[in-house]
CSV table of C-alpha atoms and ligand atoms in Angstrom, one decimal:
chain,number,residue,atom,x,y,z
A,870,MET,CA,2.8,39.4,-5.2
A,871,THR,CA,0.8,36.7,-3.4
A,872,LEU,CA,0.4,33.1,-4.7
A,873,VAL,CA,-1.8,30.5,-3.3
A,874,LEU,CA,-1.3,26.8,-3.9
A,875,ARG,CA,-4.5,24.8,-3.4
A,876,GLY,CA,-4.4,21.0,-2.7
A,877,ARG,CA,-4.1,18.3,-0.1
A,878,VAL,CA,-1.5,19.8,2.2
A,879,LEU,CA,0.7,17.6,4.4
A,880,SER,CA,3.3,18.9,6.7
A,881,PHE,CA,5.2,17.2,9.5
A,882,VAL,CA,5.6,18.7,13.0
A,883,ASP,CA,7.6,15.9,14.6
A,884,GLU,CA,9.1,12.4,14.1
A,885,PRO,CA,6.2,9.9,13.8
A,886,GLN,CA,6.4,7.4,16.7
A,887,ALA,CA,4.0,4.8,15.2
A,888,ALA,CA,2.2,4.0,11.9
A,889,ASP,CA,-0.8,5.9,13.1
A,890,ASP,CA,0.9,8.8,14.9
A,891,HIS,CA,-1.5,11.5,13.7
A,892,GLN,CA,0.0,14.0,16.1
A,893,SER,CA,3.2,14.0,14.0
A,894,TYR,CA,1.7,15.9,11.1
A,895,ARG,CA,-0.9,18.4,10.0
A,896,PHE,CA,-3.1,17.6,7.0
A,897,TRP,CA,-5.7,19.8,5.2
A,898,GLU,CA,-7.8,17.8,2.7
A,899,ASP,CA,-8.8,21.1,0.9
A,900,GLY,CA,-5.8,23.1,2.0
A,901,MET,CA,-3.7,26.0,0.8
A,902,VAL,CA,-0.2,27.4,1.1
A,903,GLU,CA,0.0,31.1,0.7
A,904,ILE,CA,3.3,32.5,-0.6
A,905,ALA,CA,4.7,36.0,-0.7
A,906,ASP,CA,8.3,37.0,-1.6
A,907,GLY,CA,9.5,33.4,-1.7
A,908,ARG,CA,8.3,32.6,1.8
A,909,ILE,CA,5.3,30.9,3.2
A,910,VAL,CA,3.0,33.4,4.9
A,911,ALA,CA,0.1,31.1,5.8
A,912,VAL,CA,-1.0,27.4,5.7
A,913,GLY,CA,-4.5,26.1,6.4
A,914,ASP,CA,-7.9,25.4,5.0
A,915,TYR,CA,-8.5,26.8,1.5
A,916,VAL,CA,-10.7,30.0,1.5
A,917,ALA,CA,-11.5,31.7,-1.8
A,918,ARG,CA,-10.1,35.2,-2.0
A,919,PRO,CA,-10.9,37.4,-5.0
A,920,GLY,CA,-7.9,38.8,-6.8
A,921,VAL,CA,-5.4,36.3,-5.4
A,922,GLU,CA,-3.6,34.0,-7.9
A,923,VAL,CA,-4.4,30.4,-7.1
A,924,VAL,CA,-2.8,27.3,-8.6
A,925,ASP,CA,-5.1,24.4,-8.0
A,926,HIS,CA,-3.2,21.2,-7.5
A,927,ARG,CA,-6.1,19.0,-6.3
A,928,PRO,CA,-6.2,16.0,-5.9
A,929,ASN,CA,-2.4,16.0,-5.5
A,930,LEU,CA,-0.5,16.3,-2.3
A,931,ILE,CA,1.5,19.4,-1.4
A,932,LEU,CA,4.5,18.9,0.9
A,933,ALA,CA,7.7,20.6,1.8
A,934,GLY,CA,10.4,20.1,-0.9
A,935,LEU,CA,12.4,16.9,-0.6
A,936,ILE,CA,15.9,17.0,0.9
A,937,ASP,CA,18.8,14.8,-0.1
A,938,PRO,CA,21.6,15.0,2.5
A,939,HIS,CA,24.2,13.0,0.6
A,940,ILE,CA,24.8,13.1,-3.2
A,941,HIS,CA,27.9,13.5,-5.5
A,942,PHE,CA,27.5,16.1,-8.2
A,943,PRO,CA,30.4,14.8,-10.3
A,944,GLN,CA,29.0,11.3,-10.4
A,945,MET,CA,26.1,11.8,-12.9
A,946,GLN,CA,28.0,9.8,-15.5
A,947,VAL,CA,29.1,7.1,-13.0
A,948,ILE,CA,25.6,6.0,-12.1
A,949,GLY,CA,25.0,2.3,-12.9
A,950,SER,CA,28.7,1.3,-13.1
A,951,TYR,CA,29.3,-2.4,-12.8
A,952,ALA,CA,31.7,-3.2,-9.9
A,953,ALA,CA,32.3,-5.9,-7.3
A,954,ASN,CA,32.7,-3.6,-4.3
A,955,LEU,CA,33.2,0.0,-3.1
A,956,LEU,CA,37.0,0.3,-3.6
A,957,GLU,CA,36.8,-1.3,-7.1
A,958,TRP,CA,33.9,1.0,-8.0
A,959,LEU,CA,35.8,4.1,-6.8
A,960,ASN,CA,39.1,3.2,-8.5
A,961,THR,CA,37.7,1.9,-11.8
A,962,TYR,CA,35.0,4.5,-12.5
A,963,THR,CA,34.5,7.2,-10.0
A,964,PHE,CA,38.1,8.5,-9.7
A,965,VAL,CA,38.4,8.4,-13.5
A,966,GLU,CA,35.2,10.3,-14.0
A,967,GLU,CA,35.8,13.0,-11.4
A,968,GLN,CA,39.0,14.0,-13.1
A,969,LYS,CA,36.9,15.5,-15.9
A,970,PHE,CA,35.8,18.2,-13.5
A,971,GLY,CA,39.2,19.8,-13.9
A,972,ASP,CA,37.6,21.2,-17.0
A,973,ASP,CA,35.4,24.1,-16.1
A,974,ALA,CA,33.2,23.8,-19.2
A,975,HIS,CA,32.4,20.2,-18.3
A,976,ALA,CA,31.6,21.1,-14.7
A,977,THR,CA,29.3,23.8,-15.9
A,978,ARG,CA,27.5,21.5,-18.3
A,979,ILE,CA,27.0,18.8,-15.7
A,980,ALA,CA,25.9,21.3,-13.0
A,981,SER,CA,23.0,22.4,-15.2
A,982,ALA,CA,22.0,18.8,-15.8
A,983,PHE,CA,22.4,18.0,-12.1
A,984,PHE,CA,20.0,20.7,-11.0
A,985,ASP,CA,17.5,19.8,-13.7
A,986,GLU,CA,17.5,16.3,-12.3
A,987,LEU,CA,17.0,17.5,-8.7
A,988,VAL,CA,14.1,19.7,-9.7
A,989,ARG,CA,12.6,16.9,-11.8
A,990,HIS,CA,12.7,14.6,-8.7
A,991,GLY,CA,11.2,17.2,-6.3
A,992,THR,CA,14.5,17.7,-4.4
A,993,THR,CA,14.9,21.3,-3.4
A,994,THR,CA,17.9,21.1,-1.1
A,995,ALA,CA,20.9,18.7,-1.0
A,996,ALA,CA,24.2,18.2,0.7
A,997,ALA,CA,26.4,17.5,-2.3
A,998,TYR,CA,30.1,16.6,-2.8
A,999,CYS,CA,31.8,18.5,-5.6
A,1000,SER,CA,35.1,17.2,-7.0
A,1001,VAL,CA,38.6,18.2,-5.8
A,1002,HIS,CA,38.7,21.1,-8.3
A,1003,PRO,CA,37.6,24.5,-7.0
A,1004,GLY,CA,36.1,25.1,-10.5
A,1005,SER,CA,33.5,22.4,-9.7
A,1006,VAL,CA,32.4,24.3,-6.7
A,1007,ASP,CA,32.0,27.5,-8.7
A,1008,ALA,CA,30.0,25.6,-11.3
A,1009,PHE,CA,27.8,24.0,-8.6
A,1010,PHE,CA,27.0,27.1,-6.6
A,1011,SER,CA,26.6,29.3,-9.7
A,1012,GLU,CA,23.9,27.0,-11.0
A,1013,ALA,CA,22.2,26.7,-7.5
A,1014,GLU,CA,22.2,30.5,-7.3
A,1015,LYS,CA,20.5,30.8,-10.7
A,1016,ARG,CA,17.7,28.7,-9.3
A,1017,ASN,CA,17.8,30.2,-5.8
A,1018,MET,CA,18.2,26.7,-4.3
A,1019,LEU,CA,19.5,26.1,-0.7
A,1020,MET,CA,22.6,23.9,-1.2
A,1021,VAL,CA,25.2,22.6,1.2
A,1022,SER,CA,28.4,21.7,-0.7
A,1023,GLY,CA,32.2,22.0,-1.0
A,1024,LYS,CA,35.2,20.8,-2.8
A,1025,VAL,CA,36.4,17.4,-1.6
A,1026,MET,CA,39.8,17.4,0.0
A,1027,MET,CA,41.8,14.3,-1.0
A,1028,ASP,CA,45.5,14.1,-1.1
A,1029,ARG,CA,46.4,10.4,-1.5
A,1030,ASN,CA,45.3,6.9,-2.8
A,1031,ALA,CA,43.7,8.5,-5.9
A,1032,PRO,CA,45.1,9.5,-9.3
A,1033,PRO,CA,47.4,12.6,-9.3
A,1034,GLY,CA,44.7,14.5,-11.3
A,1035,LEU,CA,42.4,14.1,-8.3
A,1036,CYS,CA,44.7,15.0,-5.5
A,1037,ASP,CA,45.3,18.3,-3.7
A,1038,THR,CA,47.7,18.7,-0.9
A,1039,PRO,CA,47.1,19.5,2.8
A,1040,GLU,CA,48.0,23.2,2.0
A,1041,THR,CA,46.1,23.6,-1.3
A,1042,GLY,CA,43.1,21.7,0.2
A,1043,TYR,CA,43.1,24.1,3.1
A,1044,ASP,CA,43.6,27.3,0.9
A,1045,GLN,CA,41.0,26.3,-1.7
A,1046,THR,CA,38.5,25.5,1.0
A,1047,LYS,CA,39.1,28.9,2.7
A,1048,ALA,CA,38.7,30.6,-0.7
A,1049,GLY,CA,35.5,28.7,-1.4
A,1050,ILE,CA,34.1,29.7,2.0
A,1051,ALA,CA,34.9,33.3,1.3
A,1052,LYS,CA,33.4,33.2,-2.1
A,1053,TRP,CA,30.3,31.2,-1.5
A,1054,HIS,CA,29.3,30.7,2.1
A,1055,GLY,CA,26.3,32.9,2.9
A,1056,LYS,CA,25.9,34.1,-0.7
A,1057,GLY,CA,22.3,33.8,-1.5
A,1058,ARG,CA,21.3,30.3,-0.1
A,1059,ALA,CA,24.7,28.7,-0.3
A,1060,HIS,CA,26.2,26.9,2.7
A,1061,TYR,CA,29.8,25.9,2.2
A,1062,CYS,CA,30.6,22.4,3.6
A,1063,ILE,CA,34.1,21.3,4.8
A,1064,THR,CA,34.5,18.0,2.8
A,1065,PRO,CA,37.4,15.6,3.5
A,1066,ARG,CA,36.3,12.8,1.2
A,1067,PHE,CA,37.1,10.0,3.7
A,1068,ALA,CA,40.0,8.8,5.8
A,1069,ILE,CA,41.5,6.7,3.0
A,1070,THR,CA,42.1,9.6,0.7
A,1071,SER,CA,43.3,12.1,3.3
A,1072,SER,CA,46.7,12.0,4.9
A,1073,HIS,CA,47.1,12.8,8.6
A,1074,GLU,CA,48.3,16.2,7.6
A,1075,GLN,CA,45.2,16.8,5.6
A,1076,MET,CA,43.0,15.7,8.4
A,1077,ALA,CA,44.8,18.2,10.6
A,1078,MET,CA,44.1,20.9,8.1
A,1079,ALA,CA,40.4,19.9,8.0
A,1080,GLU,CA,40.4,20.1,11.8
A,1081,ALA,CA,41.9,23.6,11.6
A,1082,LEU,CA,39.1,24.6,9.1
A,1083,ALA,CA,36.5,23.2,11.4
A,1084,ARG,CA,37.9,25.2,14.3
A,1085,GLU,CA,38.1,28.4,12.3
A,1086,TYR,CA,34.6,28.0,11.0
A,1087,PRO,CA,32.6,26.2,13.7
A,1088,ASP,CA,29.2,26.9,12.2
A,1089,LEU,CA,30.0,25.1,8.9
A,1090,HIS,CA,28.7,21.7,8.0
A,1091,ILE,CA,31.2,18.9,7.6
A,1092,GLN,CA,30.6,15.9,5.4
A,1093,THR,CA,32.5,12.7,4.9
A,1094,HIS,CA,32.1,8.9,4.6
A,1095,VAL,CA,32.5,6.3,7.3
A,1096,SER,CA,32.2,2.5,7.7
A,1097,GLU,CA,30.6,1.7,4.4
A,1098,ASN,CA,32.4,-1.5,3.4
A,1099,LEU,CA,34.5,-4.1,5.4
A,1100,ALA,CA,37.6,-3.8,3.1
A,1101,GLU,CA,37.4,0.0,3.3
A,1102,ILE,CA,37.2,-0.2,7.1
A,1103,ALA,CA,40.2,-2.5,7.3
A,1104,TYR,CA,42.2,-0.2,5.0
A,1105,ALA,CA,41.2,3.0,7.0
A,1106,ASN,CA,42.4,1.3,10.2
A,1107,GLU,CA,45.6,0.3,8.6
A,1108,LEU,CA,46.3,3.8,7.5
A,1109,TYR,CA,45.4,5.2,11.0
A,1110,PRO,CA,46.8,2.4,13.2
A,1111,ASN,CA,46.6,4.3,16.5
A,1112,PHE,CA,43.1,5.6,16.2
A,1113,GLY,CA,41.2,2.6,17.6
A,1114,ASP,CA,38.5,2.5,15.0
A,1115,TYR,CA,37.2,4.3,12.0
A,1116,VAL,CA,34.9,6.8,13.8
A,1117,GLY,CA,37.9,7.4,16.2
A,1118,ILE,CA,39.8,8.9,13.2
A,1119,TYR,CA,37.3,11.7,12.8
A,1120,GLU,CA,36.8,11.9,16.5
A,1121,LYS,CA,40.5,12.5,17.2
A,1122,PHE,CA,40.6,15.2,14.5
A,1123,HIS,CA,37.6,16.9,16.1
A,1124,LEU,CA,35.5,16.5,13.0
A,1125,LEU,CA,32.4,15.1,14.7
A,1126,GLY,CA,29.5,17.2,15.9
A,1127,PRO,CA,25.9,18.2,15.2
A,1128,LYS,CA,26.7,19.6,11.8
A,1129,THR,CA,28.7,16.5,10.7
A,1130,LEU,CA,27.0,14.3,8.1
A,1131,LEU,CA,28.6,10.8,7.9
A,1132,GLY,CA,27.6,8.9,4.8
A,1133,HIS,CA,26.8,5.2,5.2
A,1134,ALA,CA,27.8,4.4,8.9
A,1135,ILE,CA,26.8,0.7,8.3
A,1136,HIS,CA,29.4,-1.4,10.2
A,1137,LEU,CA,29.9,0.2,13.6
A,1138,SER,CA,31.1,-1.1,16.9
A,1139,HIS,CA,29.3,-0.3,20.1
A,1140,ARG,CA,31.8,2.4,21.0
A,1141,GLU,CA,31.4,4.0,17.6
A,1142,VAL,CA,27.7,4.2,17.9
A,1143,GLU,CA,28.0,5.8,21.4
A,1144,VAL,CA,30.5,8.4,20.0
A,1145,LEU,CA,28.1,9.3,17.2
A,1146,ALA,CA,25.3,9.7,19.7
A,1147,GLU,CA,27.3,11.7,22.2
A,1148,THR,CA,28.6,14.1,19.5
A,1149,ARG,CA,25.2,14.4,17.9
A,1150,SER,CA,26.7,13.5,14.6
A,1151,VAL,CA,24.4,12.4,11.8
A,1152,ALA,CA,24.5,8.9,10.2
A,1153,VAL,CA,23.3,9.1,6.6
A,1154,PHE,CA,21.4,6.1,5.4
A,1155,CYS,CA,22.0,5.6,1.6
A,1156,PRO,CA,19.9,2.5,0.8
A,1157,THR,CA,20.1,2.4,-3.0
A,1158,SER,CA,23.9,2.8,-2.9
A,1159,ASN,CA,24.4,0.3,-0.1
A,1160,LEU,CA,22.4,-2.3,-2.0
A,1161,PHE,CA,23.8,-1.5,-5.4
A,1162,ILE,CA,27.5,-1.6,-4.3
A,1163,GLY,CA,26.7,-4.4,-1.9
A,1164,SER,CA,28.0,-2.5,1.1
A,1165,GLY,CA,25.6,-3.8,3.8
A,1166,LEU,CA,22.3,-3.3,5.6
A,1167,PHE,CA,22.1,-0.1,7.6
A,1168,ASP,CA,21.0,-0.9,11.2
A,1169,TYR,CA,18.4,1.8,11.6
A,1170,ASP,CA,16.8,0.5,14.9
A,1171,ARG,CA,20.2,0.1,16.6
A,1172,LEU,CA,21.3,3.6,15.8
A,1173,HIS,CA,17.9,5.1,16.6
A,1174,THR,CA,17.7,3.2,19.9
A,1175,HIS,CA,21.1,4.6,20.9
A,1176,GLY,CA,20.1,8.1,20.1
A,1177,VAL,CA,22.1,8.6,16.9
A,1178,ARG,CA,20.6,11.2,14.5
A,1179,ILE,CA,19.6,9.6,11.2
A,1180,ALA,CA,19.2,11.1,7.7
A,1181,ALA,CA,18.4,9.3,4.5
A,1182,ALA,CA,19.9,10.1,1.1
A,1183,THR,CA,20.4,9.0,-2.5
A,1184,ASP,CA,24.3,8.9,-2.7
A,1185,VAL,CA,24.1,9.2,-6.5
A,1186,GLY,CA,26.3,7.9,-8.3
A,1187,GLY,CA,26.8,5.0,-5.9
A,1188,GLY,CA,23.1,5.3,-5.4
A,1189,THR,CA,21.0,4.4,-8.4
A,1190,SER,CA,18.2,7.0,-8.3
A,1191,TYR,CA,17.8,10.8,-7.8
A,1192,SER,CA,14.4,10.1,-6.4
A,1193,MET,CA,13.9,10.4,-2.6
A,1194,LEU,CA,10.8,8.3,-3.1
A,1195,LYS,CA,12.8,5.4,-4.6
A,1196,THR,CA,15.4,6.0,-1.9
A,1197,MET,CA,12.9,5.4,0.9
A,1198,ASP,CA,11.4,2.5,-1.1
A,1199,GLU,CA,14.8,0.7,-1.0
A,1200,GLY,CA,15.3,1.9,2.6
A,1201,TYR,CA,12.1,0.1,3.5
A,1202,LYS,CA,13.3,-3.1,1.9
A,1203,VAL,CA,16.6,-2.9,3.8
A,1204,LEU,CA,14.8,-2.6,7.0
A,1205,GLN,CA,12.4,-5.5,6.0
A,1206,LEU,CA,15.5,-7.7,5.6
A,1207,ARG,CA,16.6,-6.7,9.1
A,1208,GLY,CA,13.2,-7.4,10.6
A,1209,GLN,CA,12.7,-3.7,11.2
A,1210,ARG,CA,9.7,-1.5,10.3
A,1211,LEU,CA,9.7,1.8,8.5
A,1212,THR,CA,6.3,3.3,8.5
A,1213,PRO,CA,5.1,5.5,5.5
A,1214,LEU,CA,4.8,8.5,7.8
A,1215,ARG,CA,8.3,8.1,9.0
A,1216,SER,CA,9.6,7.8,5.4
A,1217,PHE,CA,8.0,11.1,4.4
A,1218,TYR,CA,9.1,12.7,7.7
A,1219,HIS,CA,12.7,11.7,6.7
A,1220,MET,CA,12.4,13.1,3.2
A,1221,THR,CA,11.2,16.5,4.6
A,1222,LEU,CA,11.5,17.7,8.2
A,1223,GLY,CA,13.7,14.8,9.3
A,1224,ASN,CA,16.4,15.5,6.8
A,1225,ALA,CA,16.0,19.3,7.5
A,1226,ARG,CA,16.6,18.7,11.2
A,1227,ALA,CA,19.5,16.3,10.5
A,1228,MET,CA,21.1,19.2,8.5
A,1229,SER,CA,20.2,21.8,11.2
A,1230,LEU,CA,18.2,23.7,8.5
A,1231,GLU,CA,14.7,23.3,10.0
A,1232,ALA,CA,14.3,27.0,10.8
A,1233,ASP,CA,14.2,27.6,7.1
A,1234,ILE,CA,13.0,24.5,5.3
A,1235,GLY,CA,11.5,21.0,5.9
A,1236,SER,CA,7.9,21.8,6.6
A,1237,LEU,CA,5.0,24.1,5.5
A,1238,GLU,CA,4.8,26.8,8.1
A,1239,ALA,CA,4.5,30.6,8.0
A,1240,GLY,CA,8.0,32.0,7.9
A,1241,LYS,CA,9.7,29.1,6.1
A,1242,MET,CA,10.9,29.3,2.6
A,1243,ALA,CA,8.4,28.2,-0.1
A,1244,ASP,CA,10.4,25.2,-1.2
A,1245,ILE,CA,7.6,22.8,-2.1
A,1246,VAL,CA,6.8,19.6,-3.9
A,1247,VAL,CA,3.5,18.5,-5.4
A,1248,LEU,CA,3.1,14.7,-5.5
A,1249,ASP,CA,0.7,12.8,-7.8
A,1250,ALA,CA,-0.2,9.3,-6.6
A,1251,ARG,CA,-2.0,8.7,-9.9
A,1252,ALA,CA,1.0,9.6,-12.1
A,1253,THR,CA,1.1,6.3,-14.0
A,1254,PRO,CA,-1.8,4.1,-15.2
A,1255,GLN,CA,-0.9,1.4,-12.7
A,1256,MET,CA,-0.7,3.9,-9.8
A,1257,ALA,CA,-4.0,5.4,-10.8
A,1258,LEU,CA,-5.6,2.0,-10.8
A,1259,ARG,CA,-4.1,1.1,-7.4
A,1260,MET,CA,-5.3,4.4,-6.0
A,1261,GLN,CA,-8.9,3.3,-6.7
A,1262,SER,CA,-8.5,0.8,-3.8
A,1263,ILE,CA,-6.6,3.1,-1.4
A,1264,GLU,CA,-8.5,4.6,1.5
A,1265,THR,CA,-6.0,6.3,3.9
A,1266,LEU,CA,-3.3,8.9,3.7
A,1267,SER,CA,-0.7,6.4,4.8
A,1268,GLU,CA,-1.6,4.0,2.1
A,1269,GLU,CA,-1.3,6.8,-0.5
A,1270,LEU,CA,2.1,7.8,0.8
A,1271,PHE,CA,3.2,4.2,0.7
A,1272,LEU,CA,2.1,3.8,-2.9
A,1273,LEU,CA,4.0,7.0,-3.8
A,1274,GLN,CA,7.1,5.6,-2.2
A,1275,THR,CA,6.8,2.1,-3.6
A,1276,CYS,CA,5.8,2.9,-7.2
A,1277,GLY,CA,6.6,6.6,-7.5
A,1278,ASP,CA,9.6,8.3,-9.1
A,1279,ASP,CA,10.0,11.6,-11.0
A,1280,ARG,CA,6.8,11.0,-12.8
A,1281,ALA,CA,5.0,11.4,-9.5
A,1282,VAL,CA,6.4,14.8,-9.0
A,1283,ALA,CA,3.8,17.1,-10.5
A,1284,GLU,CA,5.6,20.3,-9.6
A,1285,THR,CA,8.6,21.6,-7.7
A,1286,TYR,CA,8.6,25.1,-6.3
A,1287,VAL,CA,11.8,26.8,-5.1
A,1288,ALA,CA,11.3,30.0,-3.1
A,1289,GLY,CA,7.8,30.1,-4.5
A,1290,LYS,CA,8.7,29.7,-8.1
A,1291,ALA,CA,7.5,26.8,-10.2
A,1292,LEU,CA,10.7,25.2,-11.6
A,1293,LYS,CA,9.7,21.8,-12.8
A,1294,SER,CA,7.1,22.9,-15.3
A,1295,ALA,CA,9.6,25.5,-16.5
A,1296,LEU,CA,12.2,22.8,-17.5
A,1297,LEU,CA,12.7,22.6,-21.2
A,1298,ASN,CA,12.6,18.8,-21.3
B,1936,LIG,N1,33.6,6.8,-0.1
B,1936,LIG,C1,34.5,7.7,-0.5
B,1936,LIG,N2,34.1,8.3,-1.6
B,1936,LIG,C2,32.9,7.7,-1.9
B,1936,LIG,C3,32.0,8.0,-3.0
B,1936,LIG,O1,32.2,8.8,-3.9
B,1936,LIG,N3,30.9,7.2,-2.9
B,1936,LIG,C4,30.7,6.3,-2.0
B,1936,LIG,N4,29.5,5.6,-2.0
B,1936,LIG,N5,31.5,6.0,-1.0
B,1936,LIG,C5,32.6,6.8,-1.0
B,1937,LIG,ZN1,29.0,9.3,-1.0
């Protein structure tokens, strides 16, 4: 069964080096993406072919599905919680809410809502944190499997500085992670991720267990948080007094590397930046969260100049939107405050190929090319009356992308395809 999507097709081939870096992408004004068996088989100019099913998305843009490399599945009902800072936000709301995921029925209900929201916002792949409970991982990956979505996730390991209902132990954290890997990793499109929440909620013994897991399963992703907030950093250093700095904690437990995703990475010393660059670890920029919680302004240019790999993510529920468009909109504003530039091309690169590369998934997703999975988003820059009006004065592709980023949200996502299947229009509400 062949399906052809017709529209204005945009796909990145590399990181844009300037606002007008036309070499960094391919664009077909009247283009098509041909899909068979869930994969892309051809991309190029549209040519009519009798007998082939065509969905005409013109004048909308067709891009690779959006990728969110840092999001918390058990925090759907935390979003928009009023707190002074990170540690207050975690203790007052988040650690209370995540305890509900000890109930499998709750986890199953929220998983369904979570994937609906991703699909609604055009996000086809995410790196997500589950709660400490293995049942939350089962709920998460079961729902992902139903929709055939490529997901990177795992149970958080946390054994201290949190309510008892949210703590495992070094042994149970290790055993449950191993069981989760055996059950889910490689099943369909599931990638299990070793997930020590952050240094504050893991004892030295648990970090050593995470290290053992990383050694046993060197191909797995690892995700954690680092240097988000000044009080958090001071507390982490107090808990790990002989580790030099916050990055040094993960470094000494051999948790850094090309498949390590480090949420936030805002307040870093020169040494820490160099270690991230040397280990090829990924710093994940979470702008809506960093602004909402008041954590700080991510120094994009500094990390980029030093060769640190950068991803961009929502961090819901610290983050305030599921939309990768809104995420890059806020990211743009963070960089404006720092006197740095974020071009529209670079923003859309990050949402697609950039985040795929940061997650080492670019062989499978992130661009529209023959052989890649048909995970696709269709974006409508005329989605609202004010956007349609603004589009009347827009002349270039970059201007259109910038409008989508600045004014767009889930309303601008006309369709979301996962493995060639239209999922957004199939949602019930
Ligand atoms: N640090 C440790 N856990 C979390 C979390 O759930 N959200 C954010 N933003 N930071 C964290
Ligand atoms: Zn987070």
